[in-house]
Coordinates of C-alpha atoms in Angstrom, one line a residue:
Chain A
M842 CA -25.0 42.8 18.4
S843 CA -21.5 42.7 16.8
L844 CA -21.0 39.3 16.1
L845 CA -17.9 39.2 18.4
S846 CA -16.8 41.3 21.3
I847 CA -13.3 41.5 22.8
D848 CA -13.2 43.4 25.8
Q849 CA -10.2 43.9 28.2
L850 CA -8.8 40.4 26.9
R851 CA -5.8 40.0 28.9
V852 CA -3.7 37.1 28.7
R853 CA -0.6 35.9 31.0
H854 CA 1.7 33.6 31.1
R855 CA 3.6 32.5 34.2
G856 CA 3.4 36.5 35.0
V857 CA 4.2 37.3 31.7
T858 CA 1.8 39.7 29.8
V859 CA 1.4 38.6 26.5
V860 CA -1.8 40.6 25.7
D861 CA -2.5 43.5 27.9
G862 CA -6.2 45.3 27.9
V863 CA -7.0 44.3 24.3
S864 CA -10.7 45.5 23.0
F865 CA -12.8 45.4 19.9
S866 CA -15.6 44.2 18.2
I867 CA -16.1 41.9 14.7
E868 CA -19.4 42.5 12.9
A869 CA -21.5 40.5 10.8
G870 CA -20.0 40.2 7.6
E871 CA -16.7 42.4 8.4
S872 CA -13.1 41.7 7.7
L873 CA -11.0 43.3 10.3
A874 CA -7.4 42.6 9.8
L875 CA -5.2 42.7 12.7
V876 CA -1.8 43.8 12.2
G877 CA 1.4 43.6 14.4
E878 CA 5.5 42.0 14.7
S879 CA 5.6 38.6 15.3
G880 CA 5.4 38.4 19.3
S881 CA 2.8 41.6 19.5
G882 CA 0.2 39.5 20.9
K883 CA -2.3 38.7 17.7
S884 CA -2.1 35.4 17.7
Q885 CA -2.4 34.5 21.3
T886 CA -5.6 37.3 21.4
A887 CA -7.1 34.7 18.8
L888 CA -6.3 31.7 20.5
A889 CA -7.3 33.5 23.7
M890 CA -10.6 33.9 22.3
L891 CA -11.2 30.1 21.0
G892 CA -9.6 28.8 24.2
L893 CA -6.7 27.3 22.7
L894 CA -3.8 28.5 24.7
P895 CA -2.5 25.9 27.3
A896 CA -4.2 25.7 30.9
T897 CA -1.6 27.2 32.2
A898 CA -2.0 30.6 30.6
T899 CA -4.1 32.5 32.5
I900 CA -6.4 34.9 30.4
E901 CA -8.9 37.6 32.2
G902 CA -11.5 39.9 30.1
S903 CA -14.9 39.1 28.3
V904 CA -15.1 37.7 24.4
R905 CA -18.6 37.6 23.9
L906 CA -20.2 36.0 20.3
R907 CA -23.4 37.3 19.8
G908 CA -23.9 37.6 23.8
E909 CA -22.8 34.6 24.7
E910 CA -19.7 34.9 27.2
L911 CA -16.3 32.4 26.0
L912 CA -14.0 32.8 28.1
G913 CA -14.3 30.2 30.6
A914 CA -17.0 28.5 28.9
P915 CA -17.7 24.6 29.2
R916 CA -15.3 22.1 27.2
A917 CA -18.6 21.4 25.8
T918 CA -20.0 25.1 24.9
L919 CA -16.4 26.2 23.2
D920 CA -16.9 22.3 21.2
G921 CA -20.3 23.9 19.6
V922 CA -19.0 27.1 18.3
R923 CA -15.2 26.1 17.4
G924 CA -15.7 24.0 14.2
R925 CA -18.7 25.5 13.6
R926 CA -19.4 28.8 14.4
I927 CA -16.0 30.3 14.5
A928 CA -13.5 28.2 12.6
M929 CA -9.8 28.9 12.4
V930 CA -7.2 28.5 9.9
F931 CA -3.2 28.1 11.1
Q932 CA -0.3 29.4 10.0
D933 CA 1.6 27.2 9.4
P934 CA -0.5 24.0 6.9
M935 CA 2.4 21.4 6.9
S936 CA 1.9 21.4 10.5
S937 CA -1.9 21.9 11.3
L938 CA -2.8 18.4 9.9
N939 CA -2.3 15.4 11.4
P940 CA 0.3 13.6 9.4
C941 CA -0.9 10.2 10.3
L942 CA -4.9 10.9 9.0
T943 CA -6.3 10.8 5.4
I944 CA -7.4 14.4 4.2
G945 CA -10.9 13.1 3.5
L946 CA -11.0 11.8 7.5
Q947 CA -9.8 15.1 8.7
M948 CA -12.2 16.9 6.5
A949 CA -15.0 14.4 7.2
E950 CA -15.2 14.4 11.1
V951 CA -16.2 18.0 11.1
L952 CA -19.2 17.2 9.6
E953 CA -19.8 14.3 11.9
Q954 CA -19.2 15.8 14.2
H955 CA -21.1 19.4 14.1
R956 CA -23.9 18.3 11.4
G957 CA -24.3 14.5 12.4
M958 CA -23.4 13.6 9.1
R959 CA -22.7 9.8 8.6
R960 CA -18.5 9.2 6.7
A961 CA -20.2 8.9 3.6
D962 CA -22.3 11.8 3.6
A963 CA -19.3 14.2 5.3
L964 CA -17.5 12.8 2.7
R965 CA -19.1 13.6 -0.5
E966 CA -19.8 17.5 1.2
A967 CA -16.3 17.5 1.4
Q968 CA -15.0 16.5 -1.5
A969 CA -17.4 19.4 -3.2
M970 CA -15.8 21.8 -0.9
L971 CA -12.9 21.1 -2.1
D972 CA -13.6 21.9 -5.5
A973 CA -14.6 25.0 -4.2
V974 CA -11.2 25.7 -3.4
R975 CA -10.3 25.0 -6.5
I976 CA -8.6 22.1 -5.8
N977 CA -8.1 19.5 -8.7
E978 CA -8.4 15.8 -8.2
P979 CA -10.7 16.8 -5.2
R980 CA -11.6 12.8 -5.0
R981 CA -8.4 11.5 -5.3
R982 CA -7.5 14.6 -2.8
L983 CA -9.6 12.6 -0.3
G984 CA -7.8 9.4 0.1
Q985 CA -4.5 10.9 0.3
Y986 CA -2.6 12.0 3.2
P987 CA -1.1 15.6 3.8
H988 CA 2.7 14.9 2.9
E989 CA 1.8 14.3 -0.5
L990 CA 0.0 17.6 -1.4
S991 CA 1.6 21.0 -2.0
G992 CA 2.0 24.0 0.7
G993 CA -0.5 26.1 -1.5
M994 CA -3.1 22.5 -1.8
R995 CA -2.6 22.1 1.9
Q996 CA -3.7 25.3 3.0
R997 CA -6.4 25.5 1.1
V998 CA -7.3 22.1 2.3
L999 CA -7.4 23.6 5.6
I1000 CA -9.7 26.4 4.8
A1001 CA -12.0 24.4 2.6
T1002 CA -11.8 22.2 6.7
A1003 CA -12.9 25.5 8.1
L1004 CA -15.7 26.6 5.8
L1005 CA -17.4 23.2 5.8
A1006 CA -20.0 23.7 8.8
R1007 CA -20.3 27.1 8.0
P1008 CA -19.4 29.2 10.3
E1009 CA -20.0 32.7 10.7
L1010 CA -16.2 33.6 11.9
L1011 CA -13.7 32.8 9.9
I1012 CA -10.0 33.6 12.2
A1013 CA -7.0 33.1 9.6
D1014 CA -3.8 33.5 11.3
E1015 CA -1.0 34.2 9.0
P1016 CA -2.9 32.3 6.5
T1017 CA -0.2 32.2 3.0
T1018 CA 2.9 33.4 5.4
A1019 CA 4.4 29.8 4.8
L1020 CA 3.5 29.6 1.2
D1021 CA 5.3 31.2 -1.9
A1022 CA 4.5 35.6 -3.2
T1023 CA 2.0 33.6 -6.3
V1024 CA 0.3 31.0 -4.2
Q1025 CA -0.5 33.7 -1.6
A1026 CA -2.2 35.8 -3.9
E1027 CA -4.0 32.4 -4.7
V1028 CA -5.4 31.6 -1.5
L1029 CA -5.6 35.2 -0.3
A1030 CA -8.5 35.7 -4.0
L1031 CA -10.3 32.3 -2.7
L1032 CA -10.7 33.9 0.8
D1033 CA -12.1 37.1 -0.4
E1034 CA -14.2 35.3 -2.7
L1035 CA -15.4 32.8 -0.4
R1036 CA -16.1 35.6 2.3
Q1037 CA -18.5 37.5 -0.1
A1038 CA -19.9 34.4 -1.3
L1039 CA -20.6 32.5 2.0
G1040 CA -21.4 36.2 3.3
L1041 CA -18.7 35.4 6.9
S1042 CA -16.9 37.4 9.1
L1043 CA -12.9 37.6 8.6
L1044 CA -10.5 38.4 11.1
L1045 CA -6.8 38.2 9.5
I1046 CA -4.0 38.1 11.5
T1047 CA -0.8 39.2 10.1
H1048 CA 2.3 41.0 9.8
D1049 CA 1.7 42.3 6.3
L1050 CA 0.4 45.4 5.5
G1051 CA 0.3 45.2 1.5
V1052 CA -2.5 42.0 2.0
V1053 CA -4.0 44.2 4.3
S1054 CA -4.5 46.9 2.2
G1055 CA -5.5 44.7 -0.9
H1056 CA -8.3 42.6 1.5
C1057 CA -9.7 43.8 5.0
E1058 CA -12.0 46.7 5.4
R1059 CA -11.0 47.5 8.7
M1060 CA -8.0 47.0 10.7
L1061 CA -6.5 47.0 14.4
V1062 CA -2.8 47.3 15.0
M1063 CA -1.1 45.5 18.1
Y1064 CA 2.0 46.6 19.9
A1065 CA 3.7 44.3 22.9
G1066 CA 0.7 43.5 23.8
R1067 CA -1.5 46.3 23.5
L1068 CA -4.0 47.7 20.9
V1069 CA -2.2 51.2 19.5
E1070 CA -4.3 51.9 16.4
A1071 CA -7.8 51.1 14.6
G1072 CA -9.7 51.9 12.0
P1073 CA -11.3 51.7 8.2
T1074 CA -7.7 50.4 6.5
R1075 CA -7.3 52.6 3.9
A1076 CA -7.6 55.7 6.4
V1077 CA -5.0 54.3 8.3
L1078 CA -2.7 53.2 5.8
A1079 CA -3.0 56.7 4.2
A1080 CA -2.5 58.6 7.4
P1081 CA -1.5 56.6 10.5
R1082 CA -1.8 58.5 13.7
H1083 CA 0.0 56.3 16.3
P1084 CA 3.8 56.5 15.4
Y1085 CA 4.1 52.7 15.3
S1086 CA 1.5 52.3 12.2
A1087 CA 3.8 55.5 10.9
A1088 CA 6.4 53.7 11.2
L1089 CA 5.5 50.6 10.0
L1090 CA 4.3 52.0 7.4
A1091 CA 7.3 54.5 6.2
S1092 CA 9.2 50.3 6.3
R1093 CA 7.5 49.0 4.2
P1094 CA 9.9 47.8 0.4
S1095 CA 8.5 50.7 -2.3
L1096 CA 8.7 49.1 -5.9
H1097 CA 8.6 52.9 -6.8
G1098 CA 11.1 55.4 -7.1
P1099 CA 14.9 55.0 -6.5
K1100 CA 16.8 51.7 -4.8
P1101 CA 17.0 52.0 -1.5
H1102 CA 20.3 51.5 -0.1
R1103 CA 19.4 49.2 2.7
L1104 CA 15.6 48.8 3.6
P1105 CA 13.9 50.8 5.9
A1106 CA 14.0 49.4 9.7
I1107 CA 12.3 50.9 12.9
A1108 CA 15.0 51.5 14.7
G1109 CA 15.6 49.4 18.1
Q1110 CA 14.0 45.6 18.9
P1111 CA 10.6 45.2 20.1
P1112 CA 10.5 44.7 23.6
D1113 CA 11.0 41.7 25.4
P1114 CA 7.2 41.0 27.3
S1115 CA 9.0 40.4 30.3
R1116 CA 10.6 43.7 30.6
R1117 CA 7.8 46.0 28.9
P1118 CA 9.1 49.9 29.7
P1119 CA 6.9 51.4 31.4
G1120 CA 4.1 54.1 29.6
C1121 CA 4.1 53.2 26.2
A1122 CA 6.1 50.5 24.7
F1123 CA 6.0 52.3 21.7
A1124 CA 8.9 55.0 23.8
P1125 CA 12.0 53.9 23.2
R1126 CA 12.0 53.5 19.6
C1127 CA 9.5 56.2 19.3
A1128 CA 10.9 59.2 17.0
A1129 CA 8.4 62.0 18.6
V1130 CA 8.5 60.6 22.6
Q1131 CA 7.5 63.1 24.6
P1132 CA 8.8 62.6 28.7
S1133 CA 5.3 62.3 30.0
C1134 CA 5.5 58.8 27.6
R1135 CA 8.0 56.9 29.3
V1136 CA 5.4 57.5 32.4
Q1137 CA 1.5 57.0 31.6
V1138 CA 0.8 54.3 29.7
P1139 CA -1.4 56.0 26.9
I1140 CA -5.4 56.0 26.7
L1141 CA -6.7 54.4 23.2
Q1142 CA -8.6 58.3 22.5
T1143 CA -11.2 58.2 19.7
D1144 CA -12.8 60.5 17.2
G1145 CA -15.7 57.8 16.5
L1146 CA -14.3 56.7 13.4
R1147 CA -10.1 55.6 14.5
A1148 CA -8.6 55.3 18.0
W1149 CA -4.6 55.4 18.6
A1150 CA -3.0 55.5 21.9
C1151 CA -0.3 58.5 21.6
P1152 CA -0.8 61.4 22.8
V1153 CA 1.4 62.8 21.4
V1154 CA -0.7 63.0 18.3
A1155 CA -4.3 64.9 17.9
A1156 CA -6.7 64.1 15.4
G1157 CA -6.9 65.7 12.1
N1158 CA -2.7 66.6 12.2
Q1159 CA -1.1 63.6 12.3
G1160 CA 1.7 65.1 10.1
E1161 CA 3.6 65.8 13.5
T1162 CA 4.3 62.4 14.3
G1163 CA 7.8 63.7 13.8
V1164 CA 7.6 60.3 11.3
E1165 CA 8.0 60.5 7.8
D1166 CA 5.8 59.2 6.2
R1167 CA 7.2 58.0 2.7
N1168 CA 4.2 57.3 1.1
G1169 CA 3.1 61.0 1.1
A1170 CA -0.6 60.2 1.2
Chain B
M725 CA 5.7 -3.5 -0.7
L726 CA 6.0 -7.1 -1.6
S727 CA 9.4 -6.5 -3.5
R728 CA 11.0 -4.3 0.3
A729 CA 9.7 -7.2 2.5
A730 CA 12.0 -9.6 0.3
T731 CA 14.6 -7.0 0.2
R732 CA 14.6 -6.7 4.3
L733 CA 14.3 -10.6 4.7
L734 CA 17.1 -11.0 2.0
T735 CA 19.5 -8.9 4.0
A736 CA 18.8 -10.7 7.3
V737 CA 20.7 -13.8 6.1
P738 CA 24.2 -11.4 6.0
T739 CA 23.0 -10.2 9.1
L740 CA 22.5 -13.8 10.9
F741 CA 26.1 -14.9 9.4
V742 CA 27.7 -12.2 10.9
L743 CA 26.1 -13.3 14.3
V744 CA 27.0 -16.8 14.0
G745 CA 30.3 -16.1 12.8
L746 CA 31.0 -13.6 15.7
S747 CA 29.6 -15.8 18.5
F748 CA 31.3 -19.1 17.1
F749 CA 35.0 -17.0 17.3
L750 CA 34.3 -15.6 20.5
M751 CA 33.4 -18.7 22.6
H752 CA 36.3 -21.1 20.8
A753 CA 38.5 -17.6 22.1
A754 CA 37.1 -18.1 25.6
P755 CA 39.6 -20.1 27.6
G756 CA 38.2 -23.7 28.7
G757 CA 35.9 -25.9 26.6
P758 CA 32.8 -28.2 27.0
F759 CA 34.6 -31.3 28.9
D760 CA 36.7 -28.8 31.4
S761 CA 35.7 -29.7 34.7
E762 CA 37.0 -30.2 38.3
R763 CA 37.3 -33.6 38.1
S764 CA 39.2 -34.3 35.6
L765 CA 39.2 -36.8 32.3
A766 CA 41.4 -39.6 30.6
P767 CA 43.6 -37.6 28.5
E768 CA 42.8 -40.4 25.8
V769 CA 38.6 -40.1 26.6
E770 CA 39.0 -36.4 26.3
A771 CA 41.1 -37.0 22.6
R772 CA 38.8 -38.9 22.1
L773 CA 34.8 -37.0 23.3
N774 CA 36.9 -33.9 21.4
A775 CA 37.9 -36.3 18.0
Q776 CA 33.9 -37.2 18.0
F777 CA 32.5 -33.5 18.1
H778 CA 35.6 -32.5 15.7
L779 CA 36.5 -29.9 18.0
D780 CA 40.1 -31.2 17.6
E781 CA 40.2 -29.0 14.4
P782 CA 41.1 -25.7 13.6
A783 CA 38.8 -23.7 14.4
W784 CA 37.7 -22.1 10.1
R785 CA 37.3 -25.7 9.4
Q786 CA 34.9 -25.7 12.2
F787 CA 33.5 -23.0 11.9
G788 CA 33.0 -24.5 7.6
R789 CA 31.4 -27.6 8.7
Y790 CA 29.1 -26.3 11.6
L791 CA 27.2 -23.8 8.4
G792 CA 27.5 -26.9 6.3
G793 CA 24.6 -28.6 8.7
L794 CA 23.4 -24.8 9.2
L795 CA 22.2 -25.3 5.6
H796 CA 20.6 -28.7 6.5
G797 CA 18.8 -26.7 9.3
D798 CA 21.0 -29.1 11.7
L799 CA 21.9 -26.8 15.0
G800 CA 24.1 -30.2 16.1
P801 CA 24.8 -32.1 19.0
S802 CA 24.6 -30.3 22.2
L803 CA 27.8 -30.9 23.7
Q804 CA 26.5 -31.1 27.2
Y805 CA 23.3 -33.1 26.9
E806 CA 24.3 -36.4 26.1
G807 CA 22.2 -37.4 22.9
R808 CA 20.6 -34.7 22.7
S809 CA 20.2 -32.5 19.6
V810 CA 20.5 -28.6 20.0
A811 CA 17.6 -28.3 17.6
G812 CA 15.8 -30.2 19.8
L813 CA 16.5 -28.8 23.2
I814 CA 15.1 -25.5 21.7
G815 CA 12.2 -27.3 20.1
D816 CA 11.3 -28.4 23.6
G817 CA 11.8 -25.3 25.0
A818 CA 10.9 -22.4 22.9
P819 CA 6.9 -23.1 23.1
V820 CA 6.9 -22.8 26.8
S821 CA 8.8 -19.6 26.7
A822 CA 7.0 -18.1 23.6
A823 CA 3.7 -18.4 25.6
L824 CA 5.4 -17.0 28.3
G825 CA 6.6 -14.5 26.1
A826 CA 3.5 -13.6 24.3
V827 CA 0.8 -13.0 27.5
A828 CA 3.7 -11.0 29.7
L829 CA 4.0 -8.6 25.7
L830 CA 0.0 -8.4 26.0
L831 CA 0.1 -7.6 29.5
A832 CA 3.4 -5.1 28.9
L833 CA 1.8 -3.6 26.0
T834 CA -1.8 -3.0 27.3
G835 CA -0.8 -2.0 30.3
G836 CA 1.9 0.2 29.1
V837 CA 0.0 1.3 26.8
A838 CA -2.9 2.8 28.9
L839 CA -1.1 3.8 32.1
G840 CA 1.3 5.7 29.6
A841 CA -1.7 7.7 28.0
I842 CA -3.6 8.3 31.7
A843 CA -0.4 10.2 32.7
A844 CA 0.1 12.1 29.7
L845 CA -3.6 13.2 30.2
R846 CA -3.1 13.7 34.0
R847 CA 0.1 15.5 33.5
D848 CA 2.0 16.6 36.3
S849 CA -1.1 15.6 38.5
A850 CA -1.2 13.6 41.8
L851 CA -2.0 10.4 39.7
D852 CA 1.1 11.3 36.9
R853 CA 3.2 12.0 39.7
G854 CA 2.3 8.5 41.1
L855 CA 2.4 6.4 38.3
M856 CA 5.4 7.6 36.9
L857 CA 7.2 6.2 40.0
L858 CA 5.8 3.2 40.2
A859 CA 7.3 3.0 36.7
L860 CA 10.3 3.8 38.1
L861 CA 9.6 1.4 40.1
G862 CA 8.8 -1.3 38.5
L863 CA 12.2 -0.6 35.7
S864 CA 14.8 -0.5 38.7
L865 CA 13.5 -3.7 40.5
P866 CA 15.5 -7.0 39.0
S867 CA 13.1 -9.6 38.3
Y868 CA 14.2 -11.5 41.1
V869 CA 13.4 -9.4 43.8
V870 CA 9.7 -9.1 41.6
A871 CA 9.4 -12.6 41.5
P872 CA 9.9 -14.2 44.8
L873 CA 7.4 -11.6 45.8
L874 CA 4.6 -12.0 43.6
I875 CA 4.9 -15.8 45.0
L876 CA 4.8 -14.7 48.3
V877 CA 2.4 -12.8 48.0
F878 CA -0.5 -14.1 45.0
A879 CA 0.7 -18.0 46.1
L880 CA 1.7 -18.7 49.6
A881 CA -0.2 -15.7 51.6
L882 CA -2.9 -15.6 49.3
D883 CA -3.2 -19.1 47.6
W884 CA -5.2 -17.9 44.2
L885 CA -1.9 -18.4 42.2
P886 CA 0.3 -21.9 41.5
A887 CA 4.0 -20.5 43.2
G888 CA 5.6 -22.0 40.0
G889 CA 5.5 -24.9 37.4
W890 CA 3.6 -24.9 33.7
D891 CA 0.6 -26.4 34.4
G892 CA -2.5 -24.2 33.0
P893 CA -3.5 -20.8 32.2
A894 CA -3.1 -20.6 36.1
S895 CA -0.1 -21.2 36.1
V896 CA 1.5 -18.6 33.2
L897 CA 0.0 -15.4 35.1
L898 CA 2.8 -14.8 37.8
P899 CA 5.4 -15.5 35.3
A900 CA 4.1 -13.9 32.8
V901 CA 3.4 -10.7 35.1
A902 CA 7.0 -10.7 36.5
L903 CA 8.6 -11.0 32.9
A904 CA 6.2 -7.9 32.0
L905 CA 7.0 -5.4 34.8
P906 CA 9.7 -3.9 33.2
Q907 CA 9.1 -3.9 30.1
L908 CA 5.7 -2.8 30.8
A909 CA 6.9 0.0 32.9
A910 CA 9.4 1.3 30.2
I911 CA 6.3 1.1 27.8
A912 CA 4.4 3.3 29.9
R913 CA 7.1 5.9 30.0
L914 CA 7.7 6.0 26.6
T915 CA 3.8 6.2 25.8
R916 CA 3.5 9.2 28.3
G917 CA 6.4 10.8 27.1
A918 CA 5.6 10.6 23.4
L919 CA 1.7 11.5 23.8
G920 CA 2.6 14.1 25.9
E921 CA 5.1 15.9 22.8
V922 CA 1.9 14.8 20.3
L923 CA -0.7 16.6 22.5
A924 CA 1.7 19.7 22.1
A925 CA 1.8 19.1 18.3
P926 CA 0.1 22.6 16.1
W927 CA -2.4 19.4 14.3
I928 CA -3.8 18.9 17.6
R929 CA -4.4 22.3 18.6
A930 CA -6.1 22.8 15.0
A931 CA -8.0 19.9 15.5
R932 CA -9.2 21.8 19.0
A933 CA -10.4 24.2 16.7
K934 CA -12.5 21.9 15.2
G935 CA -14.7 21.7 18.2
L936 CA -13.7 17.8 18.2
P937 CA -14.2 16.0 22.0
E938 CA -11.1 15.5 24.1
R939 CA -12.3 11.9 23.2
L940 CA -11.6 12.0 19.1
I941 CA -8.8 13.9 20.1
V942 CA -7.0 11.5 21.8
F943 CA -8.1 8.7 20.6
R944 CA -8.0 9.4 17.1
H945 CA -5.3 11.7 16.2
A946 CA -2.7 11.7 19.3
L947 CA -2.3 8.2 20.2
R948 CA -1.4 6.9 16.6
P949 CA 1.2 8.9 16.0
A950 CA 2.1 8.5 19.8
L951 CA 2.6 5.0 19.5
L952 CA 5.3 5.5 16.7
P953 CA 7.9 5.2 18.9
V954 CA 6.5 2.3 20.9
L955 CA 6.3 -0.2 17.9
S956 CA 10.3 0.5 17.5
W957 CA 11.0 -0.7 21.2
L958 CA 8.3 -3.4 20.9
G959 CA 11.1 -5.1 18.1
P960 CA 13.7 -5.9 20.1
A961 CA 11.9 -6.4 23.8
A962 CA 9.1 -8.7 22.1
A963 CA 12.1 -11.2 20.6
G964 CA 13.7 -11.0 24.6
L965 CA 10.2 -11.6 26.2
M966 CA 9.5 -14.2 23.7
T967 CA 13.1 -16.4 24.7
G968 CA 12.6 -16.1 27.8
S969 CA 14.3 -14.9 31.5
V970 CA 16.5 -17.5 33.2
V971 CA 15.8 -15.7 36.5
V972 CA 12.2 -15.8 36.1
E973 CA 12.0 -19.9 34.2
Q974 CA 14.8 -20.5 37.1
V975 CA 12.5 -19.1 40.2
F976 CA 9.2 -20.5 38.3
G977 CA 10.6 -23.7 37.4
I978 CA 9.5 -23.3 33.8
P979 CA 10.9 -25.4 31.0
G980 CA 11.7 -22.9 28.7
I981 CA 15.0 -22.1 26.9
G982 CA 15.9 -19.6 29.4
R983 CA 18.0 -21.1 30.8
Y984 CA 20.3 -22.7 28.3
F985 CA 21.9 -19.4 27.8
V986 CA 23.2 -18.9 30.8
Q987 CA 24.0 -22.9 31.3
G988 CA 25.3 -23.2 27.6
A989 CA 27.9 -20.3 28.1
L990 CA 28.6 -21.2 31.5
N991 CA 29.9 -25.6 30.0
R992 CA 31.0 -23.7 26.7
D993 CA 28.3 -26.1 25.5
Y994 CA 29.3 -24.3 22.0
T995 CA 26.8 -25.9 19.3
L996 CA 23.7 -25.0 22.9
V997 CA 25.2 -21.3 22.5
L998 CA 25.4 -21.1 19.1
G999 CA 21.2 -22.4 18.7
V1000 CA 20.0 -20.0 21.4
V1001 CA 21.5 -17.0 20.0
L1002 CA 20.9 -17.7 16.2
F1003 CA 17.4 -18.3 16.9
Y1004 CA 17.5 -14.9 19.1
G1005 CA 19.1 -13.0 16.1
A1006 CA 16.4 -15.1 14.1
L1007 CA 13.3 -14.0 15.8
V1008 CA 14.9 -10.0 17.2
V1009 CA 15.5 -9.6 12.7
T1010 CA 12.1 -11.2 12.4
F1011 CA 9.9 -8.9 14.7
N1012 CA 11.7 -5.5 13.6
F1013 CA 10.9 -6.7 10.3
L1014 CA 6.9 -7.2 11.9
V1015 CA 7.4 -3.6 13.3
D1016 CA 8.7 -2.1 9.8
L1017 CA 5.2 -3.1 8.6
A1018 CA 3.4 -1.7 11.1
Y1019 CA 4.8 1.4 11.2
G1020 CA 3.9 1.6 7.5
L1021 CA 0.1 1.1 9.0
L1022 CA 0.5 3.1 12.2
D1023 CA 2.2 6.2 9.5
P1024 CA 1.6 6.8 5.8
R1025 CA 4.9 8.6 5.3
T1026 CA 7.4 5.5 5.7
R1027 CA 5.1 4.2 3.4
P1028 CA 6.8 3.0 -0.3
T1029 CA 5.1 5.0 -2.6

């Protein structure tokens, strides 16, 4: 049984569909990337999984943790899952910590809640965890407030907090976007290391393909609320089958070769979720578009290992996407 | 911290000086004088009175004289209450007003925060709408309507509480409620707004993601930052409550200092007006200072490092 299986997840805010029939699963110990532009629905998917969307959102489908349904589960059940079996690290380390409470309290409360520990013991464990994420002077940090820490340090604190209760799955929503490049690399390396040491699964939400390639075994690509491609990271990056994945890959700046006059970009804009075109949402921007693409939403076809939602591309002849694969892989 | 507090207190001196100066010259610029009345006094009598209180001197000299007195802690004699000093009048009335104000403040704060929090947690429910309607009512009903209504219901109809006077704890309740009501309503609205905002903050979502029960989310994570705007409001509001209200004190027959604000001004009782203005100003400065200290307790970002 998969650790977590998401089936036909659909999220609507006031009639606007932002996640549309997303299905995937995460295996124990696996690292999975969820890739997409901002607004593609990747964060909404994660929040819906944990019941963290506002009450005004309509959520359909199924999210099962080792078979147990989480969607619509009572708060008590969710509180037993959140932070304890599935932990989440958010994008912005500046605003994800309560400015009025000490780091120590914000860490210790997780253990008090999920392990029934007393404050003193919880603080001792928190200190050890701060040490494990390589924060200097961990003991002093416990008494400090978020504003007294740097951005990178705060993100480490959030990661340490997430890992305190030894969760089975860590969801990291753009964990490094708010950090500068060197700190970003450090935090990602730390995540890798901890994942292997603790044997936990990772769902990494990102728009950065560079982050995906080095840190995740499998990847999912989302566009306009739908899953458009899934597969092993290496295979997808080497030969994307959905034109959107290919275009995304082609628009990565490269360190090699002549410096382009302008950075390559996908022509057009992603659709406004309230005015998504009928048929394939990527059709208006797609170089390989066919008349049928504008009518019918492509189904996700699979060859067992990979899946892609494009009828134009058949398995094995991805060269026909009409999008130049600059990496030439 | 201590030096910051001391600096804050020192800046109160020029503030109060400006306050006294403005009040003094405004007061003297207003037409009429303390000894004008329908029945005019004999010119010699009026001249003697003016001389006795130095009102025949130029304004700047009177001001200097007044400041000189202030330095000795002397607020001067009342021009209207014969034989009474301003300090004596305030000294008699202030404890009464302060006691009443303290009870009202407690009511407004506990009631306002509790009702505001309930409204914020049940946002857009019928309960929320009902509470906010009541709050609007509390804000807009003037105390000369509320106070007689309270007397009518709880003193005359139900006979639970005395209708007026200043005699034991029971007599405090009705005037305190009348005094507290608008503040309670304002605090409820402030709390609702601020708590609603904080509950939408990313760190609240992060706290939920940690699996914390709602009780901890609200009381540990949300309430503290949500009380900051209430705290800012509290400085001037507390000073206002402690100095009493003309209307409430009049309706319930309470010997506080609220009435001096109006009577003093109407009678051109220069020294009394300056005295109560100075007293009120000092209270505002004091409470704002206390609020600053409390801010540091609630929000570590405002603490000096």
